[in-house]
PDB file of C-alpha atoms in Angstrom:
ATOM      1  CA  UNK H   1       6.481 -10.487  11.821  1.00 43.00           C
ATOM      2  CA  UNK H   2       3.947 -12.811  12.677  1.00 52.00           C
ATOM      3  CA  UNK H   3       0.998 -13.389   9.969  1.00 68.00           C
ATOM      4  CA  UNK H   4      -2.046 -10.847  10.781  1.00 76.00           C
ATOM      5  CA  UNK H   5      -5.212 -12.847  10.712  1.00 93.00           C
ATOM      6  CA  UNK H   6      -7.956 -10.830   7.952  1.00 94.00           C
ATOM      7  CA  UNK H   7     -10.392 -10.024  10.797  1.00 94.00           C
ATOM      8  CA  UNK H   8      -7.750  -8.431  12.992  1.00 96.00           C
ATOM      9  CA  UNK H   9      -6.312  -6.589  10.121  1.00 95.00           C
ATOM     10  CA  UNK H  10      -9.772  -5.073   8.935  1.00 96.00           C
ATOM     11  CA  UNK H  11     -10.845  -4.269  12.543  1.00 96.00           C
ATOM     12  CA  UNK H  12      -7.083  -2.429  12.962  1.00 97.00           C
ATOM     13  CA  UNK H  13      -8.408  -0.637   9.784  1.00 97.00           C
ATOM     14  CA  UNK H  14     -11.284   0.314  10.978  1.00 98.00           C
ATOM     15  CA  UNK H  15     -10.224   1.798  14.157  1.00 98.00           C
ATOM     16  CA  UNK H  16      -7.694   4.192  12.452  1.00 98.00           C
ATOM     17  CA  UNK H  17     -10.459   5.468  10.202  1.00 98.00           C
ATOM     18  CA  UNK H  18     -12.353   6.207  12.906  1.00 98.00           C
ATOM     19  CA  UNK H  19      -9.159   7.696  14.540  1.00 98.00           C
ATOM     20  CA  UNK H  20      -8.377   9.843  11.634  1.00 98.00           C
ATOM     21  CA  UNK H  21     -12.143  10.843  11.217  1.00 98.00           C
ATOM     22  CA  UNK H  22     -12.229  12.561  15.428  1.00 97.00           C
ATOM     23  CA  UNK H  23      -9.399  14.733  13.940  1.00 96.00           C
ATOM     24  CA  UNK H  24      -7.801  14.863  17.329  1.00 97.00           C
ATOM     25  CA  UNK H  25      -4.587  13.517  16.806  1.00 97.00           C
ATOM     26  CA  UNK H  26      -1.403  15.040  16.202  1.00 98.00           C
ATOM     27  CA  UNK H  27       0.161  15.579  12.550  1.00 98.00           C
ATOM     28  CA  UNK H  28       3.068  13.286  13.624  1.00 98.00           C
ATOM     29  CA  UNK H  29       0.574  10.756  14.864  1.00 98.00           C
ATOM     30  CA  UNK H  30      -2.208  10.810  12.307  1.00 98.00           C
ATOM     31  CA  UNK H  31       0.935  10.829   9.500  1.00 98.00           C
ATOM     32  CA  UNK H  32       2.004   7.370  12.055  1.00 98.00           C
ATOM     33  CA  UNK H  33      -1.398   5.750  11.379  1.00 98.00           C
ATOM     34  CA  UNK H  34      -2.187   6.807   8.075  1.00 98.00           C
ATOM     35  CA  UNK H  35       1.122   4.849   6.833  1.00 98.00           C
ATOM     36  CA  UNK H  36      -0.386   2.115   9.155  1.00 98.00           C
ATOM     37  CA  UNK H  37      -3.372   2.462   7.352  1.00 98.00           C
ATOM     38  CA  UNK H  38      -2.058   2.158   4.132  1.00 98.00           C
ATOM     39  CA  UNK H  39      -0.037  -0.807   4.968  1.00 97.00           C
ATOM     40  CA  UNK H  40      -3.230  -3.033   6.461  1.00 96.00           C
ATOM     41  CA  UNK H  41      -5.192  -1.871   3.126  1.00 97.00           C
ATOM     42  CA  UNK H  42      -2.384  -3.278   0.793  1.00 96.00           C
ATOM     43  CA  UNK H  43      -2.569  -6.727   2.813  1.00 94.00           C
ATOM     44  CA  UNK H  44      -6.472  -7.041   3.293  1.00 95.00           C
ATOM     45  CA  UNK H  45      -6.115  -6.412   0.006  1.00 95.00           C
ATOM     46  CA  UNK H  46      -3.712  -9.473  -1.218  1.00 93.00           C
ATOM     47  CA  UNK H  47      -5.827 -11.302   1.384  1.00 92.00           C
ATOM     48  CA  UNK H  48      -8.625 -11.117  -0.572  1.00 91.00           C
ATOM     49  CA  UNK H  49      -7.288 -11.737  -3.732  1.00 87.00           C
ATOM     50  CA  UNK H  50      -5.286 -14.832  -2.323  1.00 84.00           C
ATOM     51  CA  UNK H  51      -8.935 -15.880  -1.127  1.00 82.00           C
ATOM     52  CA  UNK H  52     -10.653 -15.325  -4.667  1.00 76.00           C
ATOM     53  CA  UNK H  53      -7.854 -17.304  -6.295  1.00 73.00           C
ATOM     54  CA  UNK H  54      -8.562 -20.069  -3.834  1.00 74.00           C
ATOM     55  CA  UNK H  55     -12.119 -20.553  -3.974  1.00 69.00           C
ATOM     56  CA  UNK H  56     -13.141 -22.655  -6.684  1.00 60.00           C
ATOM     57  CA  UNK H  57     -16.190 -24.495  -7.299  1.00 56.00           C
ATOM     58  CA  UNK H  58     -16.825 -27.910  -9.298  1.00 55.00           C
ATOM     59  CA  UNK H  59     -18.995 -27.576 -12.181  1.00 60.00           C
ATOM     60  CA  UNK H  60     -20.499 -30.066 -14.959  1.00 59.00           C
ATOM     61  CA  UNK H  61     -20.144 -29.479 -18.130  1.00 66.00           C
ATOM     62  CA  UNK H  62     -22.679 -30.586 -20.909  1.00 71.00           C
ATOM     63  CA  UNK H  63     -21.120 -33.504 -22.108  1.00 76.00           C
ATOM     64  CA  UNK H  64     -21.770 -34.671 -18.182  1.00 71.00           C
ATOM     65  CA  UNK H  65     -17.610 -34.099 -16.848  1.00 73.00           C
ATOM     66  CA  UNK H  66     -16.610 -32.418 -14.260  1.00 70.00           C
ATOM     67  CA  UNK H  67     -13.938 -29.727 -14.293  1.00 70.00           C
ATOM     68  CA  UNK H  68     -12.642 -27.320 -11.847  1.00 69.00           C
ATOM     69  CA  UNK H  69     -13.978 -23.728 -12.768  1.00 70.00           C
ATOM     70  CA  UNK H  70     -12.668 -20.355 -10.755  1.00 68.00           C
ATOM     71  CA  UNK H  71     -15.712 -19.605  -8.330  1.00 66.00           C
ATOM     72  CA  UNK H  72     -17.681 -15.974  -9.838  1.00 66.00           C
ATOM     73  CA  UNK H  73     -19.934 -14.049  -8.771  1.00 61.00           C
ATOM     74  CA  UNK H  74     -21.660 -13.692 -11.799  1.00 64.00           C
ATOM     75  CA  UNK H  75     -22.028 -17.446 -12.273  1.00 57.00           C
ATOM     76  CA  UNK H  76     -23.526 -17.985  -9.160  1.00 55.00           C
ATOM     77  CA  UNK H  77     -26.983 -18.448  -8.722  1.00 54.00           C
ATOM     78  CA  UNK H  78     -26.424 -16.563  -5.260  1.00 50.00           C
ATOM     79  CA  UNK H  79     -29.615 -14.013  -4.106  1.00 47.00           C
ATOM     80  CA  UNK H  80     -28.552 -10.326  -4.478  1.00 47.00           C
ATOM     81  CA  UNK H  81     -29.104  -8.039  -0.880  1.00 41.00           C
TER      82      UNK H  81
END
């Protein structure tokens, strides 16, 4: 199976929400997607987490050294929206 891109997964995701939200499909069907669905949640998910464990950020320290520090949220001086 060839690797599903994040984007493409998501969007997949999306669309069989939206699918399962008309109500129009058949039980067999909307049982067919719903596994689907379930599948593409469990890998966006270990996307994501893959992503957070990759993103670090350097930081100094007080003594003036640098060190690697696993990137958060809360330490970030990012703006909320």
């Amino acid at each position: 199976m060839a690797v599903l891109k994040f984007e493409k997964a998501l969007s997949r995701l999306e669309t069989i929400v939206a699918e399962l939200e008309r109500g129009e499909l058949s039980l067999d069907e909307s049982l067919r997607i719903f596994e689907e669905g379930v599948k593409l949640s469990k890998t966006c998910l270990k996307m994501l987490d893959d992503a957070e464990r990759k993103v670090e950020i350097l930081v100094q320290d007080k003594d003036g050294r640098k060190r690697i520090q696993a990137f958060s949220i809360e330490d970030s001086n990012l703006p909320e929206s």
